[in-house]
């Protein structure tokens, strides 16, 4: 894993070239040793996924690759320090916005 540093939100990859490529964005802050779980939502092999770094079932940071329309719910998950069920977080059939609402 590459240490992305203390970025709060930003692009960690160059813009996609005209014939493909990928887009990724990192949000939050997960210093080395601060997390206890990595949850992946989506398909790594297709380069369409979101990786979430958690500590005690709370999202500290995420990196989304080739996913769109996820910024607002992700910012809410990180900012509100919402307690998350990692299994539901990993399940792409569960809308991210649904995870921001306490159950």
Coordinates of N, CA and C in Angstrom, one line a residue:
X1 N 0.8 -1.2 0.0 CA 0.0 0.0 0.0 C 0.9 1.2 0.0
X2 N 0.6 2.2 -0.8 CA 1.3 3.4 -0.9 C 0.8 4.4 0.2
X3 N 1.7 5.0 0.9 CA 1.3 6.0 1.9 C 0.9 7.3 1.1
X4 N -0.3 7.7 1.2 CA -0.8 8.8 0.4 C -0.6 10.1 1.2
X5 N -0.3 10.0 2.5 CA 0.0 11.2 3.3 C -1.2 11.7 3.9
X6 N -1.2 13.0 4.1 CA -2.3 13.6 4.9 C -3.3 14.3 4.0
X7 N -3.5 13.9 2.8 CA -4.5 14.5 1.9 C -5.9 14.3 2.5
X8 N -6.7 15.3 2.4 CA -8.1 15.1 2.8 C -9.0 14.8 1.7
X9 N -8.8 15.4 0.5 CA -9.6 15.0 -0.7 C -8.7 15.4 -1.8
X10 N -8.5 14.5 -2.8 CA -7.8 14.9 -4.0 C -7.6 13.8 -4.9
X11 N -7.1 14.1 -6.1 CA -6.9 13.1 -7.1 C -5.5 12.5 -6.8
X12 N -5.4 11.2 -6.8 CA -4.1 10.6 -6.6 C -3.6 10.0 -7.9
X13 N -4.3 10.2 -9.0 CA -3.9 9.6 -10.3 C -4.1 10.7 -11.3
X14 N -3.3 10.6 -12.4 CA -3.5 11.5 -13.5 C -4.8 11.4 -14.2
X15 N -5.3 12.4 -14.9 CA -6.5 12.2 -15.6 C -6.4 11.1 -16.6
X16 N -7.6 10.4 -16.9 CA -7.6 9.2 -17.7 C -7.2 9.7 -19.1
X17 N -6.3 8.9 -19.8 CA -5.9 9.2 -21.2 C -7.2 8.9 -22.1
X18 N -7.1 9.5 -23.3 CA -8.3 9.4 -24.2 C -8.8 8.0 -24.5
X19 N -7.9 7.0 -24.5 CA -8.3 5.6 -24.8 C -8.4 4.7 -23.6
X20 N -8.8 5.2 -22.5 CA -9.0 4.4 -21.3 C -8.2 4.9 -20.2
X21 N -7.8 4.0 -19.3 CA -7.1 4.4 -18.1 C -8.0 4.3 -16.9
X22 N -7.7 5.1 -15.9 CA -8.5 5.1 -14.7 C -8.4 6.4 -14.0
X23 N -9.4 6.6 -13.1 CA -9.5 7.8 -12.3 C -9.6 7.3 -10.8
X24 N -8.9 7.9 -9.9 CA -9.0 7.6 -8.5 C -9.0 8.8 -7.7
X25 N -9.6 8.7 -6.5 CA -9.7 9.8 -5.6 C -9.6 9.3 -4.2
X26 N -8.8 10.0 -3.4 CA -8.6 9.6 -2.0 C -9.2 10.7 -1.1
X27 N -10.0 10.2 -0.1 CA -10.6 11.1 0.8 C -10.4 10.7 2.3
X28 N -10.1 11.6 3.2 CA -9.9 11.3 4.6 C -8.4 11.2 4.9
X29 N -8.1 10.6 6.0 CA -6.7 10.4 6.5 C -6.6 9.2 7.3
X30 N -5.7 8.3 6.9 CA -5.5 7.0 7.6 C -3.9 6.9 7.7
X31 N -3.4 7.5 8.7 CA -1.9 7.3 8.9 C -1.5 5.9 9.2
X32 N -0.3 5.5 8.8 CA 0.2 4.1 9.1 C -0.1 3.7 10.5
X33 N -0.7 2.5 10.7 CA -1.0 2.0 12.0 C -2.3 2.4 12.6
X34 N -3.0 3.3 11.9 CA -4.3 3.8 12.5 C -5.5 3.0 12.2
X35 N -5.4 2.0 11.3 CA -6.6 1.3 10.8 C -6.5 -0.2 11.3
X36 N -7.6 -0.8 11.4 CA -7.6 -2.2 11.8 C -8.3 -3.1 10.7
X37 N -8.8 -2.5 9.6 CA -9.5 -3.2 8.6 C -9.5 -2.5 7.3
X38 N -9.4 -3.2 6.2 CA -9.5 -2.7 4.9 C -10.7 -3.4 4.3
X39 N -11.7 -2.6 3.8 CA -12.9 -3.2 3.2 C -12.9 -2.7 1.7
X40 N -13.1 -3.7 0.8 CA -13.1 -3.4 -0.6 C -14.5 -3.6 -1.1
X41 N -15.1 -2.6 -1.8 CA -16.4 -2.7 -2.4 C -16.3 -2.5 -3.9
X42 N -16.7 -3.5 -4.6 CA -16.6 -3.5 -6.1 C -15.7 -4.5 -6.6
X43 N -15.2 -4.3 -7.8 CA -14.4 -5.3 -8.5 C -13.0 -4.8 -8.8
X44 N -12.1 -5.3 -8.1 CA -10.7 -4.8 -8.3 C -10.2 -5.2 -9.6
X45 N -10.5 -6.4 -10.1 CA -10.1 -6.9 -11.4 C -10.5 -6.0 -12.6
X46 N -11.7 -5.4 -12.4 CA -12.2 -4.5 -13.4 C -11.8 -3.0 -13.2
X47 N -11.0 -2.8 -12.1 CA -10.6 -1.5 -11.7 C -11.8 -0.6 -11.5
X48 N -12.8 -1.1 -10.8 CA -14.0 -0.3 -10.4 C -14.3 -0.7 -9.0
X49 N -13.8 0.0 -8.1 CA -13.9 -0.3 -6.7 C -13.7 0.9 -5.8
X50 N -14.1 0.7 -4.5 CA -13.8 1.6 -3.4 C -13.1 0.9 -2.3
X51 N -12.0 1.3 -1.9 CA -11.3 0.7 -0.7 C -11.5 1.7 0.5
X52 N -11.9 1.1 1.6 CA -12.2 1.8 2.8 C -11.3 1.4 3.9
X53 N -10.6 2.3 4.5 CA -9.8 2.0 5.7 C -10.6 2.4 6.9
X54 N -10.8 1.3 7.8 CA -11.6 1.5 9.0 C -10.8 1.3 10.3
X55 N -11.3 2.0 11.3 CA -10.8 1.8 12.7 C -12.0 1.7 13.6
X56 N -12.1 0.5 14.2 CA -13.3 0.3 15.1 C -14.6 0.5 14.4
X57 N -14.7 0.0 13.2 CA -15.9 0.1 12.4 C -16.3 1.5 12.0
X58 N -15.4 2.4 11.9 CA -15.6 3.7 11.4 C -14.6 4.0 10.3
X59 N -15.1 4.6 9.2 CA -14.3 4.9 8.0 C -13.4 6.1 8.3
X60 N -12.1 5.9 8.2 CA -11.1 7.0 8.3 C -10.8 7.6 7.0
X61 N -10.7 6.7 5.9 CA -10.3 7.2 4.6 C -10.9 6.2 3.6
X62 N -10.9 6.7 2.3 CA -11.3 5.8 1.2 C -10.5 6.2 0.0
X63 N -10.4 5.3 -0.9 CA -9.9 5.6 -2.3 C -10.9 4.9 -3.3
X64 N -11.5 5.8 -4.1 CA -12.4 5.2 -5.1 C -11.7 5.2 -6.5
X65 N -11.9 4.1 -7.2 CA -11.3 4.0 -8.5 C -12.4 3.7 -9.5
X66 N -12.5 4.6 -10.5 CA -13.5 4.5 -11.6 C -14.9 4.3 -11.0
X67 N -15.2 5.0 -10.0 CA -16.5 5.1 -9.4 C -17.0 6.5 -9.4
X68 N -18.3 6.8 -9.6 CA -18.8 8.1 -9.7 C -19.9 8.3 -8.7
X69 N -20.2 9.5 -8.4 CA -21.4 9.9 -7.6 C -21.3 9.3 -6.2
X70 N -20.1 9.2 -5.6 CA -19.9 8.6 -4.3 C -19.4 9.7 -3.3
X71 N -19.0 10.8 -3.8 CA -18.4 11.8 -2.9 C -19.2 12.2 -1.7
X72 N -20.5 12.6 -1.9 CA -21.3 13.1 -0.7 C -21.5 12.0 0.3
X73 N -21.9 10.8 0.0 CA -22.1 9.8 1.1 C -20.8 9.4 1.7
X74 N -19.7 9.4 1.0 CA -18.4 9.0 1.6 C -17.9 10.1 2.5
X75 N -18.1 11.4 2.1 CA -17.7 12.5 3.0 C -18.5 12.4 4.3
X76 N -19.8 12.0 4.2 CA -20.7 11.9 5.4 C -20.2 10.8 6.3
X77 N -19.9 9.6 5.7 CA -19.4 8.5 6.4 C -18.1 8.9 7.2
X78 N -17.2 9.6 6.6 CA -16.0 9.9 7.2 C -16.2 11.0 8.3
X79 N -16.9 12.1 7.9 CA -17.1 13.2 8.7 C -18.0 12.9 10.0
X80 N -19.0 12.1 9.8 CA -19.9 11.8 10.9 C -19.3 10.6 11.8
X81 N -18.3 10.0 11.3 CA -17.7 8.8 12.0 C -18.8 7.8 12.4
X82 N -19.6 7.6 11.3 CA -20.7 6.6 11.5 C -20.2 5.2 11.7
X83 N -20.8 4.5 12.7 CA -20.5 3.1 12.9 C -21.0 2.3 11.7
X84 N -20.1 1.5 11.1 CA -20.4 0.8 9.9 C -20.3 -0.7 10.1
X85 N -21.3 -1.4 9.5 CA -21.2 -2.9 9.4 C -20.3 -3.2 8.1
X86 N -19.1 -3.7 8.3 CA -18.2 -3.9 7.2 C -18.7 -4.8 6.1
X87 N -19.6 -5.7 6.4 CA -20.2 -6.6 5.4 C -21.1 -5.8 4.5
X88 N -21.9 -4.9 5.1 CA -22.8 -4.1 4.3 C -22.0 -3.0 3.5
X89 N -20.9 -2.5 4.1 CA -20.1 -1.6 3.4 C -19.5 -2.2 2.1
X90 N -19.1 -3.5 2.2 CA -18.5 -4.2 1.1 C -19.5 -4.6 0.0
X91 N -20.8 -4.6 0.3 CA -21.8 -5.0 -0.6 C -22.3 -3.9 -1.5
X92 N -22.0 -4.0 -2.8 CA -22.3 -2.9 -3.8 C -23.8 -2.8 -4.0
X93 N -24.6 -3.8 -3.5 CA -26.1 -3.7 -3.7 C -26.7 -2.8 -2.6
X94 N -25.9 -2.5 -1.6 CA -26.4 -1.6 -0.5 C -25.9 -0.2 -0.9
X95 N -26.9 0.8 -1.1 CA -26.5 2.1 -1.4 C -25.6 2.8 -0.3
X96 N -24.6 3.5 -0.7 CA -23.7 4.2 0.3 C -24.6 5.1 1.1
X97 N -25.5 5.8 0.5 CA -26.4 6.8 1.3 C -27.1 6.1 2.4
X98 N -27.5 4.8 2.2 CA -28.2 4.0 3.2 C -27.3 3.8 4.4
X99 N -26.0 3.7 4.2 CA -25.1 3.4 5.3 C -24.8 4.6 6.1
X100 N -25.2 5.8 5.6 CA -24.9 7.0 6.4 C -26.0 7.3 7.4
X101 N -27.1 6.5 7.3 CA -28.2 6.6 8.3 C -28.1 5.6 9.4
X102 N -28.1 6.0 10.6 CA -28.0 5.0 11.7 C -29.1 4.1 11.7
X103 N -28.9 2.8 11.9 CA -29.9 1.8 11.9 C -30.5 1.5 13.3

